[in-house]
GROMACS .gro file of C-alpha atoms in nm:
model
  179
    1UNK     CA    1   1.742  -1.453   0.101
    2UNK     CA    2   1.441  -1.583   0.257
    3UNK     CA    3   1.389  -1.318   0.436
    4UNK     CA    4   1.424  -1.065   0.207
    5UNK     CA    5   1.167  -1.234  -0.051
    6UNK     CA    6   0.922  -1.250   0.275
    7UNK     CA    7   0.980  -0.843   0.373
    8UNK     CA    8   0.952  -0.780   0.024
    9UNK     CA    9   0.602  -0.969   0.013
   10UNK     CA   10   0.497  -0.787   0.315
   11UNK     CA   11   0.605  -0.410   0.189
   12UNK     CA   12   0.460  -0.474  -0.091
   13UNK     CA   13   0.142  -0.525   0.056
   14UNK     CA   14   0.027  -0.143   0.076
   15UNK     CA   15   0.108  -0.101  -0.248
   16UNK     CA   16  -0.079  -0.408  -0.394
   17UNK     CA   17  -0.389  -0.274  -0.144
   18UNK     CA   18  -0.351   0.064  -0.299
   19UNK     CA   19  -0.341  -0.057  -0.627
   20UNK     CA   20  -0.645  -0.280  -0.581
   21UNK     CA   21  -0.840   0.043  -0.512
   22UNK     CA   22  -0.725   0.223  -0.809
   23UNK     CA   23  -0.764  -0.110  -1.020
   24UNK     CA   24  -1.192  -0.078  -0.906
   25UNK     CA   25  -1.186   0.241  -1.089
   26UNK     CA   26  -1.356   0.314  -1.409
   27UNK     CA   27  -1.012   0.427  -1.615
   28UNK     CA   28  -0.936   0.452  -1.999
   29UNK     CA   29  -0.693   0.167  -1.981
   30UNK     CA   30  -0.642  -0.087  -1.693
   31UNK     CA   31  -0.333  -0.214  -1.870
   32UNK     CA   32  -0.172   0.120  -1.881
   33UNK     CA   33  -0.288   0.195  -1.520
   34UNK     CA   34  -0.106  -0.107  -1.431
   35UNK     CA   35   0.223  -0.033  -1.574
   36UNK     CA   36   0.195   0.332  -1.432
   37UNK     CA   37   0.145   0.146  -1.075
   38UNK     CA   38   0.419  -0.078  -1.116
   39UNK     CA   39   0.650   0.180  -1.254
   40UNK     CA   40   0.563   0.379  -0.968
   41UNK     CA   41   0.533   0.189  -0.638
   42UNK     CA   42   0.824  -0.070  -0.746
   43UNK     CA   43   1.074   0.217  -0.782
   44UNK     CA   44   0.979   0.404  -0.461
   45UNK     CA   45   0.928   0.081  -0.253
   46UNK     CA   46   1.267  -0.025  -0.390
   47UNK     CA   47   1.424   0.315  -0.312
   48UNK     CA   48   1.304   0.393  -0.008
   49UNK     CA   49   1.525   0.082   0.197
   50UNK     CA   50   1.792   0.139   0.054
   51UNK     CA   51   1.731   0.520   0.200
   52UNK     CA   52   1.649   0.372   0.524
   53UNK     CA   53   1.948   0.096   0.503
   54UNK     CA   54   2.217   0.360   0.449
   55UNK     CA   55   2.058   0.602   0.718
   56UNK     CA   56   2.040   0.303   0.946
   57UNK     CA   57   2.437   0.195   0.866
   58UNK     CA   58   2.538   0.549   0.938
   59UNK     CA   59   2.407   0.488   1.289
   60UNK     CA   60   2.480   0.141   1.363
   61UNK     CA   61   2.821   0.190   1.512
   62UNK     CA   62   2.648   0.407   1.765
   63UNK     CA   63   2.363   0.227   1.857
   64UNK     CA   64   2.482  -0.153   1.759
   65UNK     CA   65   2.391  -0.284   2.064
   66UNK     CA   66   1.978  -0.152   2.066
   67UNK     CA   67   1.977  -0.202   1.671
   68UNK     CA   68   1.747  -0.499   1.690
   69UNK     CA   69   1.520  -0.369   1.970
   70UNK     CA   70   1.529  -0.073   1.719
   71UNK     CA   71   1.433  -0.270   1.383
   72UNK     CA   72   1.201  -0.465   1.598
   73UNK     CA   73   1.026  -0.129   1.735
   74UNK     CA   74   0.987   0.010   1.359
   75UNK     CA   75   0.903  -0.306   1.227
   76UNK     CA   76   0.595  -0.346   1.499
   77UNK     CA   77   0.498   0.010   1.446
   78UNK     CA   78   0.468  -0.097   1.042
   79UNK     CA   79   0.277  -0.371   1.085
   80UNK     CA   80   0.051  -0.194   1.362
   81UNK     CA   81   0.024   0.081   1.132
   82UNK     CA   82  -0.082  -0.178   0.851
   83UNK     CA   83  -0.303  -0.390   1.066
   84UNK     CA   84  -0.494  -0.019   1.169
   85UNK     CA   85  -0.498   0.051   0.814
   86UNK     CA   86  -0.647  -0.326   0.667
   87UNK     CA   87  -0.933  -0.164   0.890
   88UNK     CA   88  -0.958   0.163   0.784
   89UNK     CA   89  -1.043   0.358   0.460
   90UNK     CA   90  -0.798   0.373   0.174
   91UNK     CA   91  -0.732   0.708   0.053
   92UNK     CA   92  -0.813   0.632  -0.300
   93UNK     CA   93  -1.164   0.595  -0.222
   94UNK     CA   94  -1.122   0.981  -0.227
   95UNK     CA   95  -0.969   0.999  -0.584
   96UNK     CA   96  -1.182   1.103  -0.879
   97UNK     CA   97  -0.908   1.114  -1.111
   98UNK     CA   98  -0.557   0.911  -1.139
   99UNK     CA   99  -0.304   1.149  -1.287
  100UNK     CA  100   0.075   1.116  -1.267
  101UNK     CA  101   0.060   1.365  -0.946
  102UNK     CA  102  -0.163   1.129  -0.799
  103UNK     CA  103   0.029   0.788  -0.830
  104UNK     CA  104   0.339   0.988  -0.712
  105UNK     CA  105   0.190   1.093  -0.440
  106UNK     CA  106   0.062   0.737  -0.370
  107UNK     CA  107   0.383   0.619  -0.420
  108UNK     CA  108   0.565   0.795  -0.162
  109UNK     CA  109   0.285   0.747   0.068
  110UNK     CA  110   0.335   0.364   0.075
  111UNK     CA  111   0.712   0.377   0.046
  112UNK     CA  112   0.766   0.573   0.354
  113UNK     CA  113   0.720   0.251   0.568
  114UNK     CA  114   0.978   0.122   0.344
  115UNK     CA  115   1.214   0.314   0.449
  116UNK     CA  116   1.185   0.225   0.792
  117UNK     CA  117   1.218  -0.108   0.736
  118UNK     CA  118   1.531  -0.102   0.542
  119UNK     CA  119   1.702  -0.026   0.844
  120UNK     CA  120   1.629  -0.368   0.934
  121UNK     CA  121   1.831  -0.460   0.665
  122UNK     CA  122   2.098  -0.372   0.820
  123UNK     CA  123   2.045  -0.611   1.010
  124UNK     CA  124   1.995  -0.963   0.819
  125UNK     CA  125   2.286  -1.126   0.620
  126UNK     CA  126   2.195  -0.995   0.271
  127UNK     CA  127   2.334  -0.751  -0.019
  128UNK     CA  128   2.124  -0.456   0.091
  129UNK     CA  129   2.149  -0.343  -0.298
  130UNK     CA  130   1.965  -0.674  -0.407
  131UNK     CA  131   1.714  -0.696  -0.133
  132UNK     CA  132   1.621  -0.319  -0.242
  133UNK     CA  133   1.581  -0.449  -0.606
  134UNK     CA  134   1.391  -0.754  -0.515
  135UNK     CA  135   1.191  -0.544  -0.288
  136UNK     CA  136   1.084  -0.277  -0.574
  137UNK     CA  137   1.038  -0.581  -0.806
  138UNK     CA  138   0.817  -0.784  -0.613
  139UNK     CA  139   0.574  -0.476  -0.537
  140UNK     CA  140   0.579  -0.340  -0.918
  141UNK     CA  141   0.449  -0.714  -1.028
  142UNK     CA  142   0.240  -0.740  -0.707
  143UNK     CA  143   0.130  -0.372  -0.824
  144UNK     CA  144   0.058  -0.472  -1.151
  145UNK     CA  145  -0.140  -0.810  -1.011
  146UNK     CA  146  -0.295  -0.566  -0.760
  147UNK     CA  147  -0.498  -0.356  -1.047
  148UNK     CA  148  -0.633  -0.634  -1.250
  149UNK     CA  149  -0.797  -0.784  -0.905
  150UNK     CA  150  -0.931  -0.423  -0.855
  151UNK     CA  151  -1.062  -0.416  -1.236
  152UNK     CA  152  -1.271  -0.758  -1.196
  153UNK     CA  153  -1.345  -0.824  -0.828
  154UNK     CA  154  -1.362  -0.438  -0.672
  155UNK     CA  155  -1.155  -0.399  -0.337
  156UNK     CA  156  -1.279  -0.601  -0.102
  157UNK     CA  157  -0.964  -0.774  -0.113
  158UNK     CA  158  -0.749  -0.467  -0.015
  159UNK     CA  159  -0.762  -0.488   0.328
  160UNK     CA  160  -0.705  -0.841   0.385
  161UNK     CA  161  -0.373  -0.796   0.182
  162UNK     CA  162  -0.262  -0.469   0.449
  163UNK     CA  163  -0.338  -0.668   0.730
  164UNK     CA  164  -0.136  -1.011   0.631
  165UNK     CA  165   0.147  -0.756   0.561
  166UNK     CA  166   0.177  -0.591   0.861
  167UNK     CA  167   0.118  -0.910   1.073
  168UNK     CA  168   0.431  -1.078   0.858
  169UNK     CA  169   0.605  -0.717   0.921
  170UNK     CA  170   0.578  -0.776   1.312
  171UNK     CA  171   0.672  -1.121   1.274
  172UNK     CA  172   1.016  -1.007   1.104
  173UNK     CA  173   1.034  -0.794   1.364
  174UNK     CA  174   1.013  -1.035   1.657
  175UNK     CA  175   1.269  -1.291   1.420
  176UNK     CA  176   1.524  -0.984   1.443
  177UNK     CA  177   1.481  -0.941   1.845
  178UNK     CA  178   1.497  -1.313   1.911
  179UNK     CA  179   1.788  -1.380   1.611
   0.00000   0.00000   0.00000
């Protein structure tokens, strides 16, 4: 279960970077922003391995033999990804309003790496049905957390938090290669 609390931390990252950035803008209600962002991102970054885990199971029987070359390939390109990210702009520096469209589409946006990686659940000795639920509940409190640091500090954390995710991300990925 370790490792699931620890790939949970790291997926969650994106989101809590995302929602740091949202959290720095002037909104009606920070406390209703953060429910809306943990609504959001927990249920997609919970939804999303379990995609990725079934997918991933489907194949396994075929590929058994590469599947942790594979997992460790996707989980490098995450954290790669991530790491390029912590040192890039976040797209909601372009957002002038947060409607529901918007946090949907933010949602899916940091859930699709989610997906990847719960192919790699496939992998570990867990119940892939309560890693994926203490995957989406880790990001919707680290979600939550996320906006209130973007409310009083602005987002100069965000990118530190996207780059210790994807560094953990490749880190899980070089624990599956080496077993």
């Amino acid at each position: 279960m370790f490792e699931v609390i620890v790939l949970a931390l790291a997926l969650s990252m994106d989101a809590f970077a995302v929602s740091i950035g949202l959290g720095s803008k002037p909104v009606a209600s920070h406390k209703k922003l953060a429910i809306w962002a943990a609504i959001y991102f927990g249920l997609f970054q919970g939804l999303m391995p379990l995609v990725g885990y079934l997918g991933g199971k489907g194949l396994l029987g075929w590929i058994e033999v590469y599947a942790p070359w594979i997992a460790f390939l996707l989980l490098l390109f995450i954290g790669g990804k991530m790491i390029f990210e912590a040192f890039s702009e976040g797209i909601e520096e372009d957002i002038s309003q947060i409607t529901q469209r918007v946090m949907l589409t933010l949602a899916i946006a940091t859930s699709i790496d989610a997906m990847a990686a719960g192919f790699a659940l496939n992998l570990l000795p867990v119940n892939a049905l309560l890693a994926c639920l203490i995957i989406g509940a880790v990001t919707s409190v680290m979600s939550a957390i996320g906006v209130y640091i973007g409310k009083r500090s602005g987002t100069w954390l965000e990118s530190k938090a996207e780059l210790l995710g994807g560094v953990v991300l490749i880190l899980i990925g070089i624990k599956v290669v080496l077993g």
